[in-house]
Amino acid sequence: MVTSNRFAVAIHIMSLLDLVKDERLTSDQIAGSVNTNPVVIRRIIGMLAKAGLVQTSPGVAGASITRPLDEISLLDIYRAVQSQTQEELFAIHDKPNPDCPTGRNIQSSLEEFFAEAQQAMEDKLASIRLSQVTQSIASKI
């Protein structure tokens, strides 16, 4: 049960693109900041591009953010990189023992609570703008 760090890496990438917007950063340079493999960076930039959050040009290094940071919420970024196979924040184990009263009822009982938690998280992410993140970073540099 490993939680993906794609969301945090995507925010890191977009923040870096804004804070160093005068440069065309390569995936190697971005990977150096994130401390990961450039392939991971290219994959995530591809997801962000598909969601319309960044723009890339074939054969040209770098990416650029497509709209003002005040118009990009953390929820936009979260949805851009969220895996289609893992739509919910919390997964429910899929094979509880049906002969056990708890096992038989755990899934339906948890679904409602997990859906509420997912919605609360998404509401909070929708209220946070990428500009807030980059301002926080810039104030610490």
Short mmCIF file of N, CA, C and O in Angstrom, two decimals:
data_model
loop_
_atom_site.label_atom_id
_atom_site.label_comp_id
_atom_site.label_asym_id
_atom_site.label_seq_id
_atom_site.Cartn_x
_atom_site.Cartn_y
_atom_site.Cartn_z
N MET A 1 0.83 -1.18 0.00
CA MET A 1 0.00 0.00 0.00
C MET A 1 0.88 1.25 0.00
O MET A 1 1.12 1.87 1.01
N VAL A 2 1.33 1.65 -1.18
CA VAL A 2 2.20 2.80 -1.33
C VAL A 2 1.38 3.96 -1.90
O VAL A 2 0.62 3.79 -2.84
N THR A 3 1.52 5.11 -1.32
CA THR A 3 0.86 6.30 -1.82
C THR A 3 1.77 6.94 -2.85
O THR A 3 2.95 7.13 -2.62
N SER A 4 1.20 7.30 -3.99
CA SER A 4 1.98 7.92 -5.06
C SER A 4 2.39 9.33 -4.67
O SER A 4 1.64 10.06 -4.03
N ASN A 5 3.57 9.71 -5.10
CA ASN A 5 4.03 11.07 -4.86
C ASN A 5 3.91 11.92 -6.13
O ASN A 5 4.41 13.03 -6.19
N ARG A 6 3.22 11.40 -7.14
CA ARG A 6 3.06 12.10 -8.42
C ARG A 6 2.47 13.50 -8.23
O ARG A 6 2.87 14.45 -8.89
N PHE A 7 1.49 13.62 -7.33
CA PHE A 7 0.84 14.90 -7.10
C PHE A 7 1.84 15.93 -6.59
O PHE A 7 1.95 17.04 -7.12
N ALA A 8 2.61 15.57 -5.57
CA ALA A 8 3.61 16.49 -5.02
C ALA A 8 4.68 16.82 -6.06
O ALA A 8 5.12 17.97 -6.17
N VAL A 9 5.08 15.83 -6.84
CA VAL A 9 6.09 16.07 -7.88
C VAL A 9 5.51 17.00 -8.95
O VAL A 9 6.20 17.91 -9.43
N ALA A 10 4.25 16.84 -9.31
CA ALA A 10 3.62 17.70 -10.31
C ALA A 10 3.57 19.15 -9.82
O ALA A 10 3.85 20.08 -10.58
N ILE A 11 3.25 19.35 -8.54
CA ILE A 11 3.25 20.70 -7.98
C ILE A 11 4.67 21.26 -7.99
O ILE A 11 4.89 22.43 -8.32
N HIS A 12 5.64 20.44 -7.65
CA HIS A 12 7.05 20.84 -7.67
C HIS A 12 7.44 21.31 -9.08
O HIS A 12 8.03 22.38 -9.25
N ILE A 13 7.09 20.51 -10.07
CA ILE A 13 7.42 20.83 -11.47
C ILE A 13 6.80 22.17 -11.86
O ILE A 13 7.48 23.05 -12.40
N MET A 14 5.52 22.32 -11.60
CA MET A 14 4.83 23.54 -12.01
C MET A 14 5.36 24.76 -11.27
O MET A 14 5.49 25.84 -11.84
N SER A 15 5.68 24.59 -10.00
CA SER A 15 6.25 25.70 -9.22
C SER A 15 7.60 26.09 -9.80
O SER A 15 7.91 27.28 -9.96
N LEU A 16 8.41 25.10 -10.12
CA LEU A 16 9.72 25.37 -10.70
C LEU A 16 9.59 26.07 -12.05
O LEU A 16 10.32 27.03 -12.34
N LEU A 17 8.65 25.61 -12.88
CA LEU A 17 8.45 26.26 -14.18
C LEU A 17 8.09 27.73 -14.02
O LEU A 17 8.51 28.57 -14.81
N ASP A 18 7.33 28.05 -12.98
CA ASP A 18 6.98 29.45 -12.75
C ASP A 18 8.14 30.24 -12.16
O ASP A 18 8.43 31.34 -12.62
N LEU A 19 8.78 29.67 -11.17
CA LEU A 19 9.84 30.41 -10.49
C LEU A 19 11.08 30.63 -11.35
O LEU A 19 11.87 31.52 -11.10
N VAL A 20 11.25 29.79 -12.38
CA VAL A 20 12.40 29.91 -13.29
C VAL A 20 11.85 30.08 -14.72
O VAL A 20 12.36 29.49 -15.66
N LYS A 21 10.82 30.88 -14.86
CA LYS A 21 10.13 30.99 -16.15
C LYS A 21 10.95 31.65 -17.26
O LYS A 21 10.62 31.53 -18.42
N ASP A 22 12.03 32.31 -16.90
CA ASP A 22 12.88 32.93 -17.92
C ASP A 22 13.81 31.93 -18.59
O ASP A 22 14.48 32.27 -19.56
N GLU A 23 13.84 30.70 -18.07
CA GLU A 23 14.71 29.65 -18.63
C GLU A 23 13.86 28.53 -19.20
O GLU A 23 12.75 28.29 -18.73
N ARG A 24 14.38 27.84 -20.20
CA ARG A 24 13.75 26.62 -20.72
C ARG A 24 14.43 25.45 -20.03
O ARG A 24 15.52 25.04 -20.40
N LEU A 25 13.80 24.94 -18.98
CA LEU A 25 14.40 23.86 -18.21
C LEU A 25 14.21 22.51 -18.91
O LEU A 25 13.11 22.19 -19.34
N THR A 26 15.27 21.74 -18.97
CA THR A 26 15.17 20.39 -19.52
C THR A 26 14.61 19.46 -18.44
O THR A 26 14.60 19.79 -17.25
N SER A 27 14.18 18.29 -18.86
CA SER A 27 13.70 17.30 -17.88
C SER A 27 14.83 16.88 -16.95
O SER A 27 14.59 16.57 -15.79
N ASP A 28 16.07 16.91 -17.44
CA ASP A 28 17.22 16.61 -16.57
C ASP A 28 17.36 17.65 -15.46
O ASP A 28 17.61 17.31 -14.31
N GLN A 29 17.20 18.92 -15.82
CA GLN A 29 17.32 19.98 -14.82
C GLN A 29 16.18 19.90 -13.79
O GLN A 29 16.41 20.06 -12.60
N ILE A 30 14.98 19.67 -14.28
CA ILE A 30 13.83 19.55 -13.38
C ILE A 30 14.02 18.33 -12.48
O ILE A 30 13.79 18.39 -11.28
N ALA A 31 14.49 17.23 -13.07
CA ALA A 31 14.74 16.01 -12.29
C ALA A 31 15.78 16.26 -11.21
O ALA A 31 15.68 15.69 -10.11
N GLY A 32 16.74 17.13 -11.47
CA GLY A 32 17.74 17.47 -10.47
C GLY A 32 17.11 18.16 -9.27
O GLY A 32 17.49 17.91 -8.12
N SER A 33 16.15 19.03 -9.52
CA SER A 33 15.46 19.72 -8.43
C SER A 33 14.56 18.76 -7.65
O SER A 33 14.51 18.79 -6.42
N VAL A 34 13.87 17.89 -8.37
CA VAL A 34 12.95 16.94 -7.74
C VAL A 34 13.71 15.77 -7.11
O VAL A 34 13.22 15.12 -6.20
N ASN A 35 14.91 15.53 -7.61
CA ASN A 35 15.74 14.40 -7.18
C ASN A 35 15.11 13.08 -7.60
O ASN A 35 14.88 12.18 -6.79
N THR A 36 14.82 13.00 -8.90
CA THR A 36 14.24 11.79 -9.47
C THR A 36 14.79 11.61 -10.89
O THR A 36 15.60 12.40 -11.36
N ASN A 37 14.31 10.61 -11.56
CA ASN A 37 14.73 10.29 -12.91
C ASN A 37 14.03 11.21 -13.91
O ASN A 37 12.83 11.45 -13.78
N PRO A 38 14.72 11.68 -14.95
CA PRO A 38 14.09 12.52 -15.97
C PRO A 38 12.89 11.86 -16.65
O PRO A 38 11.97 12.55 -17.09
N VAL A 39 12.88 10.55 -16.73
CA VAL A 39 11.74 9.84 -17.33
C VAL A 39 10.47 10.10 -16.52
O VAL A 39 9.39 10.29 -17.08
N VAL A 40 10.60 10.12 -15.20
CA VAL A 40 9.46 10.41 -14.33
C VAL A 40 8.95 11.82 -14.62
O VAL A 40 7.74 12.06 -14.73
N ILE A 41 9.86 12.76 -14.78
CA ILE A 41 9.50 14.15 -15.06
C ILE A 41 8.77 14.24 -16.39
O ILE A 41 7.71 14.88 -16.49
N ARG A 42 9.29 13.60 -17.42
CA ARG A 42 8.64 13.64 -18.74
C ARG A 42 7.25 13.04 -18.69
O ARG A 42 6.31 13.56 -19.32
N ARG A 43 7.09 11.96 -17.95
CA ARG A 43 5.78 11.31 -17.83
C ARG A 43 4.78 12.26 -17.16
O ARG A 43 3.64 12.41 -17.62
N ILE A 44 5.19 12.90 -16.09
CA ILE A 44 4.29 13.80 -15.37
C ILE A 44 4.00 15.06 -16.20
O ILE A 44 2.86 15.52 -16.26
N ILE A 45 5.00 15.58 -16.86
CA ILE A 45 4.77 16.74 -17.74
C ILE A 45 3.78 16.36 -18.84
O ILE A 45 2.92 17.16 -19.21
N GLY A 46 3.88 15.14 -19.34
CA GLY A 46 2.91 14.66 -20.33
C GLY A 46 1.49 14.66 -19.79
O GLY A 46 0.54 15.05 -20.49
N MET A 47 1.32 14.25 -18.54
CA MET A 47 -0.01 14.26 -17.91
C MET A 47 -0.51 15.69 -17.74
O MET A 47 -1.69 15.98 -17.99
N LEU A 48 0.39 16.58 -17.32
CA LEU A 48 0.01 17.98 -17.14
C LEU A 48 -0.35 18.62 -18.49
O LEU A 48 -1.28 19.43 -18.57
N ALA A 49 0.37 18.26 -19.53
CA ALA A 49 0.08 18.78 -20.87
C ALA A 49 -1.27 18.27 -21.37
O ALA A 49 -2.06 19.03 -21.94
N LYS A 50 -1.53 17.00 -21.15
CA LYS A 50 -2.80 16.42 -21.57
C LYS A 50 -3.97 17.11 -20.88
O LYS A 50 -5.04 17.28 -21.47
N ALA A 51 -3.76 17.55 -19.65
CA ALA A 51 -4.80 18.26 -18.89
C ALA A 51 -4.86 19.75 -19.26
O ALA A 51 -5.71 20.48 -18.74
N GLY A 52 -3.95 20.20 -20.12
CA GLY A 52 -3.95 21.59 -20.55
C GLY A 52 -3.32 22.56 -19.56
O GLY A 52 -3.50 23.77 -19.67
N LEU A 53 -2.56 22.04 -18.62
CA LEU A 53 -1.93 22.90 -17.61
C LEU A 53 -0.56 23.42 -18.05
O LEU A 53 -0.13 24.48 -17.61
N VAL A 54 0.13 22.64 -18.88
CA VAL A 54 1.40 23.07 -19.44
C VAL A 54 1.38 22.83 -20.93
O VAL A 54 0.58 22.04 -21.44
N GLN A 55 2.30 23.50 -21.60
CA GLN A 55 2.45 23.34 -23.05
C GLN A 55 3.88 22.94 -23.34
O GLN A 55 4.81 23.49 -22.75
N THR A 56 4.04 21.97 -24.22
CA THR A 56 5.37 21.55 -24.64
C THR A 56 5.45 21.66 -26.16
O THR A 56 4.43 21.71 -26.84
N SER A 57 6.66 21.69 -26.66
CA SER A 57 6.88 21.73 -28.10
C SER A 57 7.79 20.57 -28.46
O SER A 57 8.87 20.42 -27.86
N PRO A 58 7.39 19.74 -29.44
CA PRO A 58 8.22 18.61 -29.83
C PRO A 58 9.62 19.06 -30.24
O PRO A 58 9.79 20.02 -30.97
N GLY A 59 10.62 18.38 -29.69
CA GLY A 59 12.01 18.66 -30.02
C GLY A 59 12.60 19.86 -29.32
O GLY A 59 13.76 20.19 -29.52
N VAL A 60 11.81 20.53 -28.50
CA VAL A 60 12.29 21.70 -27.77
C VAL A 60 12.22 21.40 -26.28
O VAL A 60 11.19 20.97 -25.77
N ALA A 61 13.32 21.66 -25.60
CA ALA A 61 13.36 21.38 -24.16
C ALA A 61 12.41 22.31 -23.42
O ALA A 61 12.19 23.44 -23.80
N GLY A 62 11.85 21.78 -22.35
CA GLY A 62 11.07 22.61 -21.44
C GLY A 62 9.58 22.57 -21.68
O GLY A 62 9.08 21.96 -22.62
N ALA A 63 8.90 23.24 -20.78
CA ALA A 63 7.45 23.36 -20.83
C ALA A 63 7.10 24.72 -20.27
O ALA A 63 7.89 25.34 -19.56
N SER A 64 5.92 25.19 -20.62
CA SER A 64 5.46 26.45 -20.05
C SER A 64 4.05 26.28 -19.52
O SER A 64 3.27 25.48 -20.05
N ILE A 65 3.73 27.02 -18.50
CA ILE A 65 2.41 26.97 -17.89
C ILE A 65 1.45 27.73 -18.79
O ILE A 65 1.78 28.81 -19.29
N THR A 66 0.27 27.18 -19.00
CA THR A 66 -0.65 27.71 -20.01
C THR A 66 -1.57 28.82 -19.54
O THR A 66 -2.18 29.48 -20.37
N ARG A 67 -1.71 29.01 -18.25
CA ARG A 67 -2.58 30.08 -17.77
C ARG A 67 -2.05 30.65 -16.46
O ARG A 67 -1.16 30.06 -15.85
N PRO A 68 -2.57 31.78 -16.04
CA PRO A 68 -2.09 32.39 -14.80
C PRO A 68 -2.22 31.44 -13.60
O PRO A 68 -3.19 30.68 -13.51
N LEU A 69 -1.26 31.52 -12.72
CA LEU A 69 -1.24 30.63 -11.55
C LEU A 69 -2.46 30.80 -10.65
O LEU A 69 -2.88 29.85 -10.00
N ASP A 70 -3.04 31.99 -10.65
CA ASP A 70 -4.26 32.22 -9.85
C ASP A 70 -5.44 31.45 -10.40
O ASP A 70 -6.45 31.29 -9.72
N GLU A 71 -5.33 30.96 -11.63
CA GLU A 71 -6.42 30.22 -12.26
C GLU A 71 -6.19 28.71 -12.21
O GLU A 71 -6.97 27.94 -12.77
N ILE A 72 -5.12 28.29 -11.55
CA ILE A 72 -4.81 26.86 -11.44
C ILE A 72 -4.92 26.46 -9.97
O ILE A 72 -4.19 26.98 -9.13
N SER A 73 -5.83 25.55 -9.69
CA SER A 73 -5.96 25.07 -8.31
C SER A 73 -5.15 23.80 -8.14
O SER A 73 -4.80 23.12 -9.12
N LEU A 74 -4.87 23.48 -6.90
CA LEU A 74 -4.19 22.21 -6.64
C LEU A 74 -5.07 21.04 -7.06
O LEU A 74 -4.57 19.98 -7.43
N LEU A 75 -6.39 21.23 -7.04
CA LEU A 75 -7.29 20.17 -7.51
C LEU A 75 -7.08 19.92 -9.01
O LEU A 75 -7.11 18.78 -9.46
N ASP A 76 -6.86 20.98 -9.78
CA ASP A 76 -6.58 20.81 -11.22
C ASP A 76 -5.36 19.91 -11.42
O ASP A 76 -5.35 19.01 -12.27
N ILE A 77 -4.32 20.17 -10.63
CA ILE A 77 -3.08 19.40 -10.75
C ILE A 77 -3.32 17.97 -10.27
O ILE A 77 -2.89 17.01 -10.91
N TYR A 78 -4.01 17.82 -9.16
CA TYR A 78 -4.32 16.50 -8.61
C TYR A 78 -5.05 15.65 -9.65
O TYR A 78 -4.68 14.50 -9.90
N ARG A 79 -6.06 16.22 -10.27
CA ARG A 79 -6.84 15.47 -11.26
C ARG A 79 -6.01 15.15 -12.50
O ARG A 79 -6.21 14.13 -13.14
N ALA A 80 -5.06 16.03 -12.84
CA ALA A 80 -4.23 15.80 -14.02
C ALA A 80 -3.33 14.58 -13.86
O ALA A 80 -3.06 13.86 -14.82
N VAL A 81 -2.86 14.34 -12.64
CA VAL A 81 -1.89 13.25 -12.44
C VAL A 81 -2.46 12.05 -11.70
O VAL A 81 -1.76 11.07 -11.50
N GLN A 82 -3.72 12.13 -11.30
CA GLN A 82 -4.35 11.01 -10.60
C GLN A 82 -4.48 9.85 -11.56
O GLN A 82 -4.98 9.99 -12.67
N SER A 83 -4.07 8.70 -11.12
CA SER A 83 -4.15 7.49 -11.94
C SER A 83 -5.59 7.08 -12.15
O SER A 83 -6.41 7.14 -11.24
N GLN A 84 -5.90 6.67 -13.37
CA GLN A 84 -7.25 6.21 -13.67
C GLN A 84 -7.60 4.94 -12.89
O GLN A 84 -8.76 4.68 -12.63
N THR A 85 -6.62 4.18 -12.51
CA THR A 85 -6.88 2.94 -11.79
C THR A 85 -7.07 3.17 -10.29
O THR A 85 -7.51 2.30 -9.58
N GLN A 86 -6.74 4.38 -9.84
CA GLN A 86 -6.85 4.69 -8.42
C GLN A 86 -7.58 6.02 -8.27
O GLN A 86 -7.00 7.04 -7.98
N GLU A 87 -8.87 6.03 -8.49
CA GLU A 87 -9.63 7.26 -8.48
C GLU A 87 -9.87 7.80 -7.07
O GLU A 87 -9.96 8.98 -6.86
N GLU A 88 -10.03 6.94 -6.11
CA GLU A 88 -10.33 7.40 -4.77
C GLU A 88 -9.07 7.57 -3.94
O GLU A 88 -8.07 6.92 -4.15
N LEU A 89 -9.17 8.44 -2.96
CA LEU A 89 -8.08 8.68 -2.03
C LEU A 89 -7.79 7.42 -1.21
O LEU A 89 -6.65 7.07 -0.99
N PHE A 90 -8.86 6.75 -0.78
CA PHE A 90 -8.72 5.55 0.02
C PHE A 90 -9.28 4.36 -0.74
O PHE A 90 -10.40 4.41 -1.24
N ALA A 91 -8.51 3.31 -0.80
CA ALA A 91 -8.99 2.08 -1.44
C ALA A 91 -9.53 1.15 -0.37
O ALA A 91 -9.04 1.12 0.76
N ILE A 92 -10.56 0.42 -0.73
CA ILE A 92 -11.14 -0.56 0.19
C ILE A 92 -10.69 -1.94 -0.29
O ILE A 92 -10.79 -2.24 -1.47
N HIS A 93 -10.18 -2.73 0.63
CA HIS A 93 -9.73 -4.06 0.22
C HIS A 93 -10.90 -4.80 -0.41
O HIS A 93 -12.04 -4.69 0.02
N ASP A 94 -10.60 -5.57 -1.45
CA ASP A 94 -11.67 -6.12 -2.27
C ASP A 94 -12.08 -7.56 -1.95
O ASP A 94 -12.99 -8.07 -2.57
N LYS A 95 -11.45 -8.18 -0.99
CA LYS A 95 -11.81 -9.57 -0.71
C LYS A 95 -11.96 -9.85 0.78
O LYS A 95 -11.34 -10.78 1.30
N PRO A 96 -12.81 -9.09 1.48
CA PRO A 96 -13.02 -9.44 2.88
C PRO A 96 -13.81 -10.76 2.96
O PRO A 96 -14.46 -11.16 1.99
N ASN A 97 -13.73 -11.39 4.08
CA ASN A 97 -14.40 -12.68 4.27
C ASN A 97 -15.91 -12.49 4.33
O ASN A 97 -16.44 -11.90 5.28
N PRO A 98 -16.67 -13.02 3.35
CA PRO A 98 -18.12 -12.85 3.34
C PRO A 98 -18.83 -13.64 4.44
O PRO A 98 -19.99 -13.39 4.74
N ASP A 99 -18.14 -14.61 5.04
CA ASP A 99 -18.73 -15.39 6.13
C ASP A 99 -18.64 -14.68 7.47
O ASP A 99 -19.27 -15.09 8.44
N CYS A 100 -17.89 -13.61 7.52
CA CYS A 100 -17.74 -12.82 8.75
C CYS A 100 -18.69 -11.63 8.67
O CYS A 100 -18.72 -10.94 7.65
N PRO A 101 -19.46 -11.38 9.72
CA PRO A 101 -20.38 -10.22 9.68
C PRO A 101 -19.66 -8.90 9.40
O PRO A 101 -20.16 -8.05 8.67
N THR A 102 -18.49 -8.72 9.96
CA THR A 102 -17.73 -7.49 9.70
C THR A 102 -17.23 -7.49 8.26
O THR A 102 -17.39 -6.49 7.54
N GLY A 103 -16.64 -8.58 7.84
CA GLY A 103 -16.15 -8.69 6.47
C GLY A 103 -17.23 -8.47 5.44
O GLY A 103 -17.01 -7.83 4.41
N ARG A 104 -18.41 -8.98 5.69
CA ARG A 104 -19.53 -8.88 4.77
C ARG A 104 -20.03 -7.43 4.64
O ARG A 104 -20.56 -7.04 3.62
N ASN A 105 -19.84 -6.61 5.67
CA ASN A 105 -20.42 -5.27 5.69
C ASN A 105 -19.42 -4.12 5.68
O ASN A 105 -19.82 -2.96 5.60
N ILE A 106 -18.14 -4.43 5.75
CA ILE A 106 -17.14 -3.37 5.87
C ILE A 106 -17.11 -2.46 4.64
O ILE A 106 -17.03 -1.23 4.77
N GLN A 107 -17.20 -3.03 3.46
CA GLN A 107 -17.10 -2.21 2.25
C GLN A 107 -18.21 -1.18 2.16
O GLN A 107 -17.95 0.01 1.96
N SER A 108 -19.45 -1.61 2.31
CA SER A 108 -20.56 -0.66 2.19
C SER A 108 -20.53 0.38 3.31
O SER A 108 -20.93 1.52 3.11
N SER A 109 -20.03 -0.01 4.47
CA SER A 109 -19.95 0.94 5.58
C SER A 109 -18.87 1.99 5.35
O SER A 109 -19.06 3.17 5.64
N LEU A 110 -17.74 1.57 4.82
CA LEU A 110 -16.63 2.50 4.62
C LEU A 110 -16.82 3.41 3.40
O LEU A 110 -16.33 4.54 3.39
N GLU A 111 -17.51 2.92 2.38
CA GLU A 111 -17.65 3.70 1.15
C GLU A 111 -18.19 5.10 1.40
O GLU A 111 -17.68 6.09 0.86
N GLU A 112 -19.20 5.22 2.22
CA GLU A 112 -19.79 6.51 2.52
C GLU A 112 -18.79 7.44 3.21
O GLU A 112 -18.63 8.60 2.82
N PHE A 113 -18.10 6.93 4.21
CA PHE A 113 -17.14 7.76 4.96
C PHE A 113 -15.95 8.15 4.09
O PHE A 113 -15.49 9.29 4.14
N PHE A 114 -15.47 7.21 3.30
CA PHE A 114 -14.33 7.50 2.43
C PHE A 114 -14.73 8.52 1.36
O PHE A 114 -13.94 9.41 1.01
N ALA A 115 -15.95 8.43 0.84
CA ALA A 115 -16.42 9.39 -0.16
C ALA A 115 -16.48 10.79 0.44
O ALA A 115 -16.11 11.78 -0.21
N GLU A 116 -16.92 10.90 1.68
CA GLU A 116 -16.96 12.20 2.37
C GLU A 116 -15.55 12.77 2.55
O GLU A 116 -15.34 13.98 2.36
N ALA A 117 -14.63 11.93 2.93
CA ALA A 117 -13.25 12.38 3.12
C ALA A 117 -12.64 12.82 1.79
O ALA A 117 -11.94 13.83 1.72
N GLN A 118 -12.89 12.06 0.73
CA GLN A 118 -12.41 12.41 -0.61
C GLN A 118 -12.96 13.77 -1.01
O GLN A 118 -12.21 14.63 -1.50
N GLN A 119 -14.24 13.99 -0.80
CA GLN A 119 -14.86 15.26 -1.18
C GLN A 119 -14.28 16.42 -0.39
O GLN A 119 -14.02 17.50 -0.93
N ALA A 120 -14.06 16.22 0.90
CA ALA A 120 -13.48 17.27 1.74
C ALA A 120 -12.07 17.63 1.26
O ALA A 120 -11.71 18.82 1.19
N MET A 121 -11.29 16.62 0.90
CA MET A 121 -9.94 16.87 0.39
C MET A 121 -10.01 17.64 -0.92
O MET A 121 -9.29 18.63 -1.11
N GLU A 122 -10.89 17.22 -1.83
CA GLU A 122 -11.00 17.89 -3.12
C GLU A 122 -11.49 19.33 -2.96
O GLU A 122 -11.02 20.23 -3.66
N ASP A 123 -12.41 19.57 -2.03
CA ASP A 123 -12.88 20.93 -1.77
C ASP A 123 -11.73 21.81 -1.29
O ASP A 123 -11.59 22.96 -1.72
N LYS A 124 -10.90 21.28 -0.42
CA LYS A 124 -9.76 22.04 0.09
C LYS A 124 -8.75 22.32 -1.03
O LYS A 124 -8.26 23.45 -1.18
N LEU A 125 -8.43 21.31 -1.83
CA LEU A 125 -7.49 21.50 -2.93
C LEU A 125 -8.01 22.52 -3.94
O LEU A 125 -7.23 23.29 -4.51
N ALA A 126 -9.32 22.54 -4.15
CA ALA A 126 -9.92 23.50 -5.09
C ALA A 126 -9.76 24.93 -4.59
O ALA A 126 -9.72 25.87 -5.39
N SER A 127 -9.61 25.11 -3.29
CA SER A 127 -9.50 26.45 -2.72
C SER A 127 -8.05 26.97 -2.68
O SER A 127 -7.83 28.14 -2.38
N ILE A 128 -7.09 26.13 -2.99
CA ILE A 128 -5.69 26.52 -2.95
C ILE A 128 -5.18 26.72 -4.38
O ILE A 128 -5.31 25.83 -5.22
N ARG A 129 -4.61 27.88 -4.64
CA ARG A 129 -4.09 28.22 -5.96
C ARG A 129 -2.60 27.95 -6.03
O ARG A 129 -1.88 28.07 -5.03
N LEU A 130 -2.15 27.61 -7.22
CA LEU A 130 -0.72 27.36 -7.42
C LEU A 130 0.08 28.61 -7.07
O LEU A 130 1.20 28.51 -6.57
N SER A 131 -0.49 29.77 -7.28
CA SER A 131 0.21 31.01 -6.93
C SER A 131 0.53 31.07 -5.44
O SER A 131 1.57 31.62 -5.04
N GLN A 132 -0.32 30.51 -4.60
CA GLN A 132 -0.06 30.48 -3.16
C GLN A 132 1.17 29.63 -2.86
O GLN A 132 1.97 29.98 -1.99
N VAL A 133 1.30 28.53 -3.56
CA VAL A 133 2.44 27.64 -3.35
C VAL A 133 3.72 28.34 -3.78
O VAL A 133 4.71 28.36 -3.04
N THR A 134 3.70 28.94 -4.97
CA THR A 134 4.92 29.59 -5.46
C THR A 134 5.29 30.80 -4.61
O THR A 134 6.47 31.07 -4.40
N GLN A 135 4.30 31.52 -4.09
CA GLN A 135 4.59 32.65 -3.20
C GLN A 135 5.23 32.16 -1.91
O GLN A 135 6.17 32.79 -1.38
N SER A 136 4.75 31.03 -1.41
CA SER A 136 5.32 30.46 -0.19
C SER A 136 6.79 30.05 -0.42
O SER A 136 7.65 30.32 0.40
N ILE A 137 7.04 29.42 -1.57
CA ILE A 137 8.40 29.01 -1.90
C ILE A 137 9.30 30.24 -2.05
O ILE A 137 10.38 30.31 -1.47
N ALA A 138 8.82 31.24 -2.79
CA ALA A 138 9.62 32.44 -3.04
C ALA A 138 9.94 33.18 -1.75
O ALA A 138 11.05 33.73 -1.61
N SER A 139 9.05 33.14 -0.79
CA SER A 139 9.31 33.83 0.48
C SER A 139 10.39 33.15 1.31
O SER A 139 10.94 33.74 2.23
N LYS A 140 10.70 31.90 0.98
CA LYS A 140 11.70 31.14 1.72
C LYS A 140 13.05 31.08 1.03
O LYS A 140 14.00 30.53 1.57
N ILE A 141 13.11 31.62 -0.18
CA ILE A 141 14.37 31.57 -0.94
C ILE A 141 15.27 32.73 -0.53
O ILE A 141 14.87 33.81 -0.33
#
